[in-house]
mmCIF file of C-alpha atoms in Angstrom:
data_model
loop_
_atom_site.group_PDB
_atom_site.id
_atom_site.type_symbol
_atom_site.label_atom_id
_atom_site.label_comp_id
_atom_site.label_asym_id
_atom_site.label_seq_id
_atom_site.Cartn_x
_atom_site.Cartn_y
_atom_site.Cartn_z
ATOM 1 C CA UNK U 16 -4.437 -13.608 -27.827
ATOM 2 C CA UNK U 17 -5.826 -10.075 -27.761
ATOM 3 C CA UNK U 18 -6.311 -9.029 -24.350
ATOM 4 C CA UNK U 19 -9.068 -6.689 -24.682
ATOM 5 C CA UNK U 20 -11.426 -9.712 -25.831
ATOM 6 C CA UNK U 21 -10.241 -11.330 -22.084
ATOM 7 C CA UNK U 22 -12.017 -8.932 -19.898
ATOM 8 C CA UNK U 23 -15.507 -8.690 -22.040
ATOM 9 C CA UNK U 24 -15.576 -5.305 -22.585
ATOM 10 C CA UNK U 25 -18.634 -3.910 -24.158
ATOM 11 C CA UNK U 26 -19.255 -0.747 -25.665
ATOM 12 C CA UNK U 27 -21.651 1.941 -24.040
ATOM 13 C CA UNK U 28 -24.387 2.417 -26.162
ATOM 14 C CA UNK U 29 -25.015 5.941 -24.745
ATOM 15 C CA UNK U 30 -21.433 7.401 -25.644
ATOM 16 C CA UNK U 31 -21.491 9.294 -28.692
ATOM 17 C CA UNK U 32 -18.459 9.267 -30.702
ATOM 18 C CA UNK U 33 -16.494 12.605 -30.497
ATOM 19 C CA UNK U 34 -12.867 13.384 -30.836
ATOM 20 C CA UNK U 35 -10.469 16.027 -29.306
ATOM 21 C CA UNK U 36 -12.097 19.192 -29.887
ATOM 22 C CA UNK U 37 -15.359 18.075 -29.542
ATOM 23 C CA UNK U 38 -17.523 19.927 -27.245
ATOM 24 C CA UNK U 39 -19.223 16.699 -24.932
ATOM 25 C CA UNK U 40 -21.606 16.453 -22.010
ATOM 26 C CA UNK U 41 -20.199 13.789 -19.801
ATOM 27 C CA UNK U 42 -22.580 11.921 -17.084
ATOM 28 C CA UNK U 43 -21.592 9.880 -14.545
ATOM 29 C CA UNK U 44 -23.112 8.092 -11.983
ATOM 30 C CA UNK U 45 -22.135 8.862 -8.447
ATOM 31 C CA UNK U 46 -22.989 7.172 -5.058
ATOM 32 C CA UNK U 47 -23.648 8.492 -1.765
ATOM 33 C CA UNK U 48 -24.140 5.925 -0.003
ATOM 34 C CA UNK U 49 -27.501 3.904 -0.530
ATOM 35 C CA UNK U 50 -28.925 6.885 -3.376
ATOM 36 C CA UNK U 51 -26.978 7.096 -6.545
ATOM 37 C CA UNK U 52 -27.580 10.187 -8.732
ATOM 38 C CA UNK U 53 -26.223 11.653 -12.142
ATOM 39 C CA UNK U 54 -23.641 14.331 -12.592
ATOM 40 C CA UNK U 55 -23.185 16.466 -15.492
ATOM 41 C CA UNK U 56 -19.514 17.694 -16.852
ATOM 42 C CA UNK U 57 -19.621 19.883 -19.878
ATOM 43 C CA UNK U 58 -16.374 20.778 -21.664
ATOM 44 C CA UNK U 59 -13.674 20.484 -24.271
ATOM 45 C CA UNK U 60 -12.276 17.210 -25.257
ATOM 46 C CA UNK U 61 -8.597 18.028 -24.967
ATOM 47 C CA UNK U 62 -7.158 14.412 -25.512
ATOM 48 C CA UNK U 63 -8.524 10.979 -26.247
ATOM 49 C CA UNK U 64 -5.501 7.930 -25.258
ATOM 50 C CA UNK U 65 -5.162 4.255 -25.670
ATOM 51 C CA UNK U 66 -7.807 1.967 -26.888
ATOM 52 C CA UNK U 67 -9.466 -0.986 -25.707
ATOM 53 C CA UNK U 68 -10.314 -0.971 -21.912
ATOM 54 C CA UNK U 69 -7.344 0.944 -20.610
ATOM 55 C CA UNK U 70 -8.165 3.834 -22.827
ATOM 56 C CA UNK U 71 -9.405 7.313 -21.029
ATOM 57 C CA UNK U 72 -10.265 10.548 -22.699
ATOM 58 C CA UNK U 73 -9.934 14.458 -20.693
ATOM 59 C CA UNK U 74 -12.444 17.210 -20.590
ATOM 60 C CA UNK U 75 -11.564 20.585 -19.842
ATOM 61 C CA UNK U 76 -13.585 23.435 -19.255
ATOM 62 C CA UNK U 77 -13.507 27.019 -16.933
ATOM 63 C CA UNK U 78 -15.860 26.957 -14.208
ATOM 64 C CA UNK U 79 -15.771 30.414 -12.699
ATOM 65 C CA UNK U 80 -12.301 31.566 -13.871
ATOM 66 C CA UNK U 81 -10.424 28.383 -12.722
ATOM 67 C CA UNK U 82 -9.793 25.484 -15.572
ATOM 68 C CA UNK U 83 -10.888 22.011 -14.677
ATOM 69 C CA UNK U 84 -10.123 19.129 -16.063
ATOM 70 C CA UNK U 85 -11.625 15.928 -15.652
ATOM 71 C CA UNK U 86 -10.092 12.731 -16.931
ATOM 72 C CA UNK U 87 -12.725 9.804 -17.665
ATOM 73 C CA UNK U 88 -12.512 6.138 -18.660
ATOM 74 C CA UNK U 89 -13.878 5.170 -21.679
ATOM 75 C CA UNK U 90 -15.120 1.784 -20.160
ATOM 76 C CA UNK U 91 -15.952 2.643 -16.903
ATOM 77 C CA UNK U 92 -19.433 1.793 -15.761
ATOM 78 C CA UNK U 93 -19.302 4.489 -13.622
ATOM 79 C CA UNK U 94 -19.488 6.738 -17.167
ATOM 80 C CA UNK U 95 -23.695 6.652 -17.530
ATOM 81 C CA UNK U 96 -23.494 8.465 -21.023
ATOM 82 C CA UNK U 97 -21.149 10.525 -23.150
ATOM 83 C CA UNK U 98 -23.696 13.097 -25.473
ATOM 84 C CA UNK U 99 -22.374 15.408 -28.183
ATOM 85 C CA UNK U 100 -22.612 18.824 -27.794
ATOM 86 C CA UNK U 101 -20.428 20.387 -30.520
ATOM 87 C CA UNK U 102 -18.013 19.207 -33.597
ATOM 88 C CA UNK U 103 -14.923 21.491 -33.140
ATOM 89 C CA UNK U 104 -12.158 22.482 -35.877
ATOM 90 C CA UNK U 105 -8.488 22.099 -34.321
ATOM 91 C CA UNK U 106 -5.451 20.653 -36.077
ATOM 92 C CA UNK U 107 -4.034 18.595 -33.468
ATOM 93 C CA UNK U 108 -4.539 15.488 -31.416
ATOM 94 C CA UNK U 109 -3.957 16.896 -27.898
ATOM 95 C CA UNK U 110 -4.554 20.100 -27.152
ATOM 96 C CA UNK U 111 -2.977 21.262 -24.127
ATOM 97 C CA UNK U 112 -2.510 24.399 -25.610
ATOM 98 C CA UNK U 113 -5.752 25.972 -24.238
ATOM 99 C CA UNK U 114 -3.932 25.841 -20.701
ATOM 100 C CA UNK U 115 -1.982 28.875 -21.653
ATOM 101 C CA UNK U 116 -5.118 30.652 -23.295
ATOM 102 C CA UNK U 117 -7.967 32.202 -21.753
ATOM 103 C CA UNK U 118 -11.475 33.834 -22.946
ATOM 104 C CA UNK U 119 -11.508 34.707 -26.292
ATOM 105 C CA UNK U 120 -8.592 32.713 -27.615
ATOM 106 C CA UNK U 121 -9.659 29.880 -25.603
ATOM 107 C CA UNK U 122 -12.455 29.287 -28.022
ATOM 108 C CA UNK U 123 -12.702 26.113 -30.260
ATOM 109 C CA UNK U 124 -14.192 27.347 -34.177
ATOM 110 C CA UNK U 125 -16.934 24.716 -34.643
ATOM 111 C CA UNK U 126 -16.792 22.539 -37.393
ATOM 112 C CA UNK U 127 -19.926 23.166 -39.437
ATOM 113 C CA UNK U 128 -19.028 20.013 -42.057
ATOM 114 C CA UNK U 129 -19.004 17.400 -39.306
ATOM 115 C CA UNK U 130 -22.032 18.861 -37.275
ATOM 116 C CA UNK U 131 -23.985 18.977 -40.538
ATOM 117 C CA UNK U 132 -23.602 14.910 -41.152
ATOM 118 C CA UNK G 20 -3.885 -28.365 -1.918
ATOM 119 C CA UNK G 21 -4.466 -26.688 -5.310
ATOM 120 C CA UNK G 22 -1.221 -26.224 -7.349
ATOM 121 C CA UNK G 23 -1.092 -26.265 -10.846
ATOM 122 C CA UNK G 24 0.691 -24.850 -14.167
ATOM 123 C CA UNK G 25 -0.127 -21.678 -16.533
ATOM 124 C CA UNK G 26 1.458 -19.295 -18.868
ATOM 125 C CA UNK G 27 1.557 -15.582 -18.665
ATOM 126 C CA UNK G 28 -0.770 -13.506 -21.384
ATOM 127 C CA UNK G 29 0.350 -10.370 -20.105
ATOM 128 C CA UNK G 30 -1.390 -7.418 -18.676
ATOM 129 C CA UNK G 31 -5.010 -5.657 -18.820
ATOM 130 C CA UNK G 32 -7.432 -4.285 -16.750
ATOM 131 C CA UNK G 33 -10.334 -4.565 -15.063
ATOM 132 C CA UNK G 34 -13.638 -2.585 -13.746
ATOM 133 C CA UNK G 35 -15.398 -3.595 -10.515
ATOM 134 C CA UNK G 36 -19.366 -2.641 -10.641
ATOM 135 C CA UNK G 37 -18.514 0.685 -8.719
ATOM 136 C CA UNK G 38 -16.168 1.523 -11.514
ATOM 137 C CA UNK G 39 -12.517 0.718 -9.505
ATOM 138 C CA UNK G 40 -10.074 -0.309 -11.903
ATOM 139 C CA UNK G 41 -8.038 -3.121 -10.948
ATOM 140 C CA UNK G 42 -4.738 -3.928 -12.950
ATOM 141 C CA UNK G 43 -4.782 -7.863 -13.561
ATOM 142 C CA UNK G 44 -2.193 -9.978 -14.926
ATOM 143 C CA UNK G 45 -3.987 -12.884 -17.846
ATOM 144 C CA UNK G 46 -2.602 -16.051 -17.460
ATOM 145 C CA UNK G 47 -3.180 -19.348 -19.069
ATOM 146 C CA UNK G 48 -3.893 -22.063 -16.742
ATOM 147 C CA UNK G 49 -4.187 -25.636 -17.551
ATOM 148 C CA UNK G 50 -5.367 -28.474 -18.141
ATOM 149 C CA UNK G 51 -2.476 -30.359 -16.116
ATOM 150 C CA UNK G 52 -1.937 -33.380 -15.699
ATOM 151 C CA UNK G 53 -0.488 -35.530 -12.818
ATOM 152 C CA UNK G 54 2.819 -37.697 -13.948
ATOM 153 C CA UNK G 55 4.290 -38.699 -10.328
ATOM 154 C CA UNK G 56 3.081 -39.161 -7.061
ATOM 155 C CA UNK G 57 6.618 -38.868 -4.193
ATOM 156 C CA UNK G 58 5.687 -40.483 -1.169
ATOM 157 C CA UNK G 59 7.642 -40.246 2.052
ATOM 158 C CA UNK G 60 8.338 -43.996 1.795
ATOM 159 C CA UNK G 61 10.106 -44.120 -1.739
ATOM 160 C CA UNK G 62 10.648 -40.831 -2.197
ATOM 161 C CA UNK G 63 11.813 -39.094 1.498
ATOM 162 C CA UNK G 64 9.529 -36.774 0.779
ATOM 163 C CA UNK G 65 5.644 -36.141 -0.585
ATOM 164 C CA UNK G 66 5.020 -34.157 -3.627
ATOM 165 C CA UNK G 67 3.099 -33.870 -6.680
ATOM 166 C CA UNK G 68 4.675 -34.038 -10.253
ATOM 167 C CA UNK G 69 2.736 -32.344 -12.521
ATOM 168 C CA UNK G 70 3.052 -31.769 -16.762
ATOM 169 C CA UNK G 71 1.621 -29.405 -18.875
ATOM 170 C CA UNK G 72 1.169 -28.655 -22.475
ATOM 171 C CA UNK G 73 1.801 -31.685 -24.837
ATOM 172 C CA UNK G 74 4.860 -32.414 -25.976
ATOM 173 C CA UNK G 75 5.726 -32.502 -29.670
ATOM 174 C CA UNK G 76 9.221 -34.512 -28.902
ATOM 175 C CA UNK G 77 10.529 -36.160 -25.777
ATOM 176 C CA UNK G 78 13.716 -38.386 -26.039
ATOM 177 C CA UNK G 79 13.475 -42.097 -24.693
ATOM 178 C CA UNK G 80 13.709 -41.284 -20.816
ATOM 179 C CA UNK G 81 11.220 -38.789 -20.732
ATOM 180 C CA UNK G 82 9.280 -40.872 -22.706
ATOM 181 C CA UNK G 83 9.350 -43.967 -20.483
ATOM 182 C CA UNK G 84 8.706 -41.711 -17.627
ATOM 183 C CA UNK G 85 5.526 -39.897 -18.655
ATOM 184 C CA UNK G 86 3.816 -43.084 -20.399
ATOM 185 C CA UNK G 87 1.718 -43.877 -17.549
ATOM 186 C CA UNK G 88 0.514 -40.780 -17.935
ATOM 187 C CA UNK G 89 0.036 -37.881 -20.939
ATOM 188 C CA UNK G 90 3.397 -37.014 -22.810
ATOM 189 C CA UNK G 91 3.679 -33.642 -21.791
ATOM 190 C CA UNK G 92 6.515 -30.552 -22.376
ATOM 191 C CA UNK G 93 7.056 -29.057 -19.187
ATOM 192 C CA UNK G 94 7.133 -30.626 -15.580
ATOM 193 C CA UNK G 95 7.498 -28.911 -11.606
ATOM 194 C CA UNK G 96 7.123 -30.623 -8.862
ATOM 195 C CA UNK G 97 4.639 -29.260 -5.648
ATOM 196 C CA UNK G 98 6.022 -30.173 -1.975
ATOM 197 C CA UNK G 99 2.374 -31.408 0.034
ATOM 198 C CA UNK G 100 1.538 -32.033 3.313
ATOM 199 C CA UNK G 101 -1.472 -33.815 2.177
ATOM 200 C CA UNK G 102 -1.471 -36.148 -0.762
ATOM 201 C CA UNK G 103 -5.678 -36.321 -0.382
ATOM 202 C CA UNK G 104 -7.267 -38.415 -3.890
ATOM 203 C CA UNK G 105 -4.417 -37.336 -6.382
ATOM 204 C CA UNK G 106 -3.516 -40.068 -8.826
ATOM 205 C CA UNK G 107 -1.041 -40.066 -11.946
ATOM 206 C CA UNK G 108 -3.102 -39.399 -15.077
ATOM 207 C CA UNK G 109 -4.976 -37.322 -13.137
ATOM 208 C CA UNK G 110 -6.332 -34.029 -15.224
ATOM 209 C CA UNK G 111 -6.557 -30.649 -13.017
ATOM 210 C CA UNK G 112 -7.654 -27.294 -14.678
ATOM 211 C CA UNK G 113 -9.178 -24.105 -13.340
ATOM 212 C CA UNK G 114 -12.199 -25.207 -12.179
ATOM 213 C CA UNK G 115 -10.285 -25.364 -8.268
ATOM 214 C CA UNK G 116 -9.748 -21.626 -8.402
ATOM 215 C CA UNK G 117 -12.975 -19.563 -7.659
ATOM 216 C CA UNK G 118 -12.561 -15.213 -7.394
ATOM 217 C CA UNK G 119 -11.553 -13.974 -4.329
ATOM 218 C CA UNK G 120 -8.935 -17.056 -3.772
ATOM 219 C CA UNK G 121 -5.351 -15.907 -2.992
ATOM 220 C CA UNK G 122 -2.687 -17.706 -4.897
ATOM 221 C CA UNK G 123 1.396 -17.433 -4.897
ATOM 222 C CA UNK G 124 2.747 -17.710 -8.560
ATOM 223 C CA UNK G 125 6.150 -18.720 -9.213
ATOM 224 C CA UNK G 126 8.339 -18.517 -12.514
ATOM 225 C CA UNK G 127 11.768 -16.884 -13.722
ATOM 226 C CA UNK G 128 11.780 -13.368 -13.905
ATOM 227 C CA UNK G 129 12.849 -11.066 -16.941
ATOM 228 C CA UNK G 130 16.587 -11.197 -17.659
ATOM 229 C CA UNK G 131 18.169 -7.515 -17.934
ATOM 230 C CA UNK G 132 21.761 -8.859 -18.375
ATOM 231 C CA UNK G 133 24.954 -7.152 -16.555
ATOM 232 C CA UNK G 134 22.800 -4.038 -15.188
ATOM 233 C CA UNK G 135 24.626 -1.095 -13.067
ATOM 234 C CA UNK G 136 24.355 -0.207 -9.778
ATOM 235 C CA UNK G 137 21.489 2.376 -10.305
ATOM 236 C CA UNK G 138 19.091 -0.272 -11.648
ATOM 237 C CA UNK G 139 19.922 -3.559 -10.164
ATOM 238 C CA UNK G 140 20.424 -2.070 -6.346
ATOM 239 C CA UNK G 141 18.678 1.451 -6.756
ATOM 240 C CA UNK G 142 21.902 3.489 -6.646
ATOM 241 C CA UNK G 143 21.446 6.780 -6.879
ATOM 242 C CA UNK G 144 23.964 7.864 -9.003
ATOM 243 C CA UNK G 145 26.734 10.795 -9.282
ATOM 244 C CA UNK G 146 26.086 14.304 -9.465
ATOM 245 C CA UNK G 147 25.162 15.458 -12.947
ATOM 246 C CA UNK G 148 26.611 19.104 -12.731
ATOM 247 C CA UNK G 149 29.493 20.480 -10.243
ATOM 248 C CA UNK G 150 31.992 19.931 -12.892
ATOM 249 C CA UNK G 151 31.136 16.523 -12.512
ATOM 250 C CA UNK G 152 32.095 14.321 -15.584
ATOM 251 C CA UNK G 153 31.767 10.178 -15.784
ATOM 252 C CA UNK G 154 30.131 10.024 -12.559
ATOM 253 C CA UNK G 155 26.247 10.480 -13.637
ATOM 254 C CA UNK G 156 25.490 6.141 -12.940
ATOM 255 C CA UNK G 157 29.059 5.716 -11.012
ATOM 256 C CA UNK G 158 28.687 3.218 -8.079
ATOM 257 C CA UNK G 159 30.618 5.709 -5.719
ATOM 258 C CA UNK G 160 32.827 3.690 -3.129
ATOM 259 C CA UNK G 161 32.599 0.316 -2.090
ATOM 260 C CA UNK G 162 33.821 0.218 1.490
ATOM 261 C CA UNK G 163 36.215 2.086 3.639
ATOM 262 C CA UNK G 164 40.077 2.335 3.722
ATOM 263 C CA UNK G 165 42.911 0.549 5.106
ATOM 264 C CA UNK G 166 40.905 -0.964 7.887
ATOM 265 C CA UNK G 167 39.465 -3.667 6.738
ATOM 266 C CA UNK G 168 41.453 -3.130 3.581
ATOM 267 C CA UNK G 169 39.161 -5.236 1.871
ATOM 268 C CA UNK G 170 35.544 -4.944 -0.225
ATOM 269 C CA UNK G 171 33.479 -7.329 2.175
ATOM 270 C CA UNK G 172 30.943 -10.179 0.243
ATOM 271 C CA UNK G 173 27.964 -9.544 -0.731
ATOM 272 C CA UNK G 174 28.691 -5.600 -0.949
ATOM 273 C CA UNK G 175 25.496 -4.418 -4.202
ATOM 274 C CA UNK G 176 27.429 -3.867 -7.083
ATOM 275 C CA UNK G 177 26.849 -3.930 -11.178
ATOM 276 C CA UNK G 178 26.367 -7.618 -11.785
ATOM 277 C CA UNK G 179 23.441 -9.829 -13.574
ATOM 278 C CA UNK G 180 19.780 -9.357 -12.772
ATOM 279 C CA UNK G 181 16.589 -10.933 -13.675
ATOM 280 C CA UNK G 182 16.269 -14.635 -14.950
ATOM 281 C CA UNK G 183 15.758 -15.623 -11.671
ATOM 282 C CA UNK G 184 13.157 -17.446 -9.894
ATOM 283 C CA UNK G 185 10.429 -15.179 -8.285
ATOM 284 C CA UNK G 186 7.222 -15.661 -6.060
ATOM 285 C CA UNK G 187 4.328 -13.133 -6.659
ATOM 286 C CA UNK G 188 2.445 -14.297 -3.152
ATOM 287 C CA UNK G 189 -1.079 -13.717 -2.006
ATOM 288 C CA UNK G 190 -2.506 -12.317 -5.096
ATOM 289 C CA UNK G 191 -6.416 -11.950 -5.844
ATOM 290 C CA UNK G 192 -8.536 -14.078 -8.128
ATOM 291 C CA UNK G 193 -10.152 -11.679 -9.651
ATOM 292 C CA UNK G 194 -11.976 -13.934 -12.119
ATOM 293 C CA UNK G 195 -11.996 -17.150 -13.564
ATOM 294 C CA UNK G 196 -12.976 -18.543 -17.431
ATOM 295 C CA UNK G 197 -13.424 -22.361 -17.270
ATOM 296 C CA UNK G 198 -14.128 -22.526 -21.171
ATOM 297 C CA UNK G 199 -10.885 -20.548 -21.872
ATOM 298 C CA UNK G 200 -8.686 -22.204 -18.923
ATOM 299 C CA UNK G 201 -7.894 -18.296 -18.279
ATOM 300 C CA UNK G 202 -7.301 -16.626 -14.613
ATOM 301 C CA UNK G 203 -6.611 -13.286 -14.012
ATOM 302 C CA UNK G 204 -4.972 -12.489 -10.644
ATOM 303 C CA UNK G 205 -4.508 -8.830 -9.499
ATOM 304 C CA UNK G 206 -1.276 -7.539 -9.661
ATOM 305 C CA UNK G 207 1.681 -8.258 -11.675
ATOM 306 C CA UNK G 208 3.412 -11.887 -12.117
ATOM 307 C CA UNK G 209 7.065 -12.561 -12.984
ATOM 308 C CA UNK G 210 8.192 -13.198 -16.348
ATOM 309 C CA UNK G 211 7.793 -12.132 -20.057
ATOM 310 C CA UNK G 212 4.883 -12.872 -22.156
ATOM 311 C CA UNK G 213 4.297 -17.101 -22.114
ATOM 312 C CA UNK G 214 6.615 -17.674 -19.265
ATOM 313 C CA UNK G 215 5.617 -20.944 -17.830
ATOM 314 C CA UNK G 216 4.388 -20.191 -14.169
ATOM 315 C CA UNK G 217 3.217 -22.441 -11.164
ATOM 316 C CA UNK G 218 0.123 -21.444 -9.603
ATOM 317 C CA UNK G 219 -0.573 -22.463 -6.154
ATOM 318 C CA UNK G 220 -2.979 -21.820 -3.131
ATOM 319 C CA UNK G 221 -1.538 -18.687 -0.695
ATOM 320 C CA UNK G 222 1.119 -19.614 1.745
ATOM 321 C CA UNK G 223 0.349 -16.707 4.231
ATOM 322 C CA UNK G 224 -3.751 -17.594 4.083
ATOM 323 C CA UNK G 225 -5.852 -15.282 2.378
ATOM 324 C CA UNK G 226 -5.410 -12.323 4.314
ATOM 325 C CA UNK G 227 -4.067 -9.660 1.955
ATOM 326 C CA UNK G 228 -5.956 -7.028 -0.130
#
């Protein structure tokens, strides 16, 4: 029996598909206390695991000099919507190489063929 | 009392409405049915029998003792204090288990054949540099010297572990599906994939997390 059909997961209609090296505005829905408002997180997609409802995807991005990253489940219904900002070129699946880079070579080239369709 | 039989699924998990995940273990529970009733009078002792899963072959004395009620493959037996309505041919399934029950599961663990010190007793092992050679997973020593001049019983040492019988206890309901005779219970269970468990209502009283 597949597992993932156990726990009814359903899909989010507000998350865009992306994939690593996608440029994504993540936002979530946080409480304090009684009043529950939306956060933004805007950032790199740096690596997508798993699939099904145990599967999580991390955001990176350098907010005033200091790189955060921000790891989110896919199926969470804490996740209000996933939007895409920006298709961007890279060659590999996980890219934990933009920990060692900063500024300039910290840039992602966009990919004008998959922003175009 | 609420005891009955499943089989593990395996693992998934799950997202409560303010988005905590909880890891749940799937198992298949029921239908069961009830194929002896022990009293204290015939018996010496009061328990439920019950069977579950149909059984494609049974030889003649398994036969004879399951034809009052459904021929089933696999049988346990549930010590009660209180025998309440139960009668052979009696059919229990999920439907006693709601979320937020506590329930001990029972079944026979993983086998990891003739396992070393490190893994069976959390030994920590030799030195891996010093000049140290062979001694990376060695035991180390096993007692003192002349006095007592002997390895006393029950000192942890390489031997076989797993295959044996373990009790998860007080683990969360986290949700029930009637149509699908499914549970899922928080927390791991013991066995592999379609180990046959038994499921019953918390010894300890539902007082855990």
């Amino acid at each position: 029996m597949d597992l993932n059909s156990i726990a009814l997961v359903e899909r989010n209609e507000k998350i865009q598909e992306f994939s690593p090296g996608d440029t994504v505005k993540v936002t979530i829905r946080i409480r304090e206390g009684e009043r529950e408002r939306l956060q933004a997180f805007q950032g790199d997609v740096i690596r997508t695991r798993g699939n099904g409802v145990g599967s999580t995807f991390t955001v990176r991005r350098v907010s005033y000099g200091v790189g955060v990253e921000r790891t989110f489940a896919y199926y969470s219904p804490t996740l209000d919507a996933v939007d895409l900002v920006r298709h961007g070129k890279v060659r590999r699946a996980r890219l934990y190489y933009l920990r060692d880079r900063y500024g300039k070579s910290a840039r992602i080239k966009e990919d004008r063929r998959r922003s175009r369709r | 009392m609420k005891n009955i039989l499943g089989k593990k699924h395996g693992m998934t998990r799950v997202f409560s409405e303010e988005g905590i995940v909880e890891p749940v273990s799937v198992l298949e529970v029921g239908p069961c049915v009830v194929t002896q009733i022990k009293t204290e009078q015939k018996h010496g002792y009061q328990a439920i029998q019950i069977g579950y899963l149909a059984a494609n072959r049974l030889n003649a004395p398994e036969a004879g003792h399951l034809n009052r009620a459904s021929l089933v493959r696999h049988l346990r037996e549930f010590k009660v204090t209180d025998l309440g309505d139960s009668q052979v041919g009696q059919i229990i399934d999920v439907g006693m288990f709601q979320p937020g029950d506590f329930v001990d599961i029972t079944g026979i663990s993983k086998g990891k054949g003739f396992a070393g010190g490190m893994k069976r007793h959390n030994f920590r092992g030799g030195p891996k540099t010093h000049g140290q050679s062979d001694r990376a997973r060695a035991p180390g020593s096993v007692g003192a010297g002349t006095t007592p001049g002997r390895v006393f019983k029950g000192t942890p040492m390489a031997g076989h572990m797993g295959s044996q019988t373990i009790t998860a206890s007080n683990l969360k309901v986290i949700m029930v599906d009637i149509e699908r005779n499914l549970i899922l219970v928080k927390g791991s269970v013991p066995g592999s994939k379609n180990t046959i468990l038994s499921i019953k209502e918390s010894k300890k009283g539902n007082k855990g997390s």
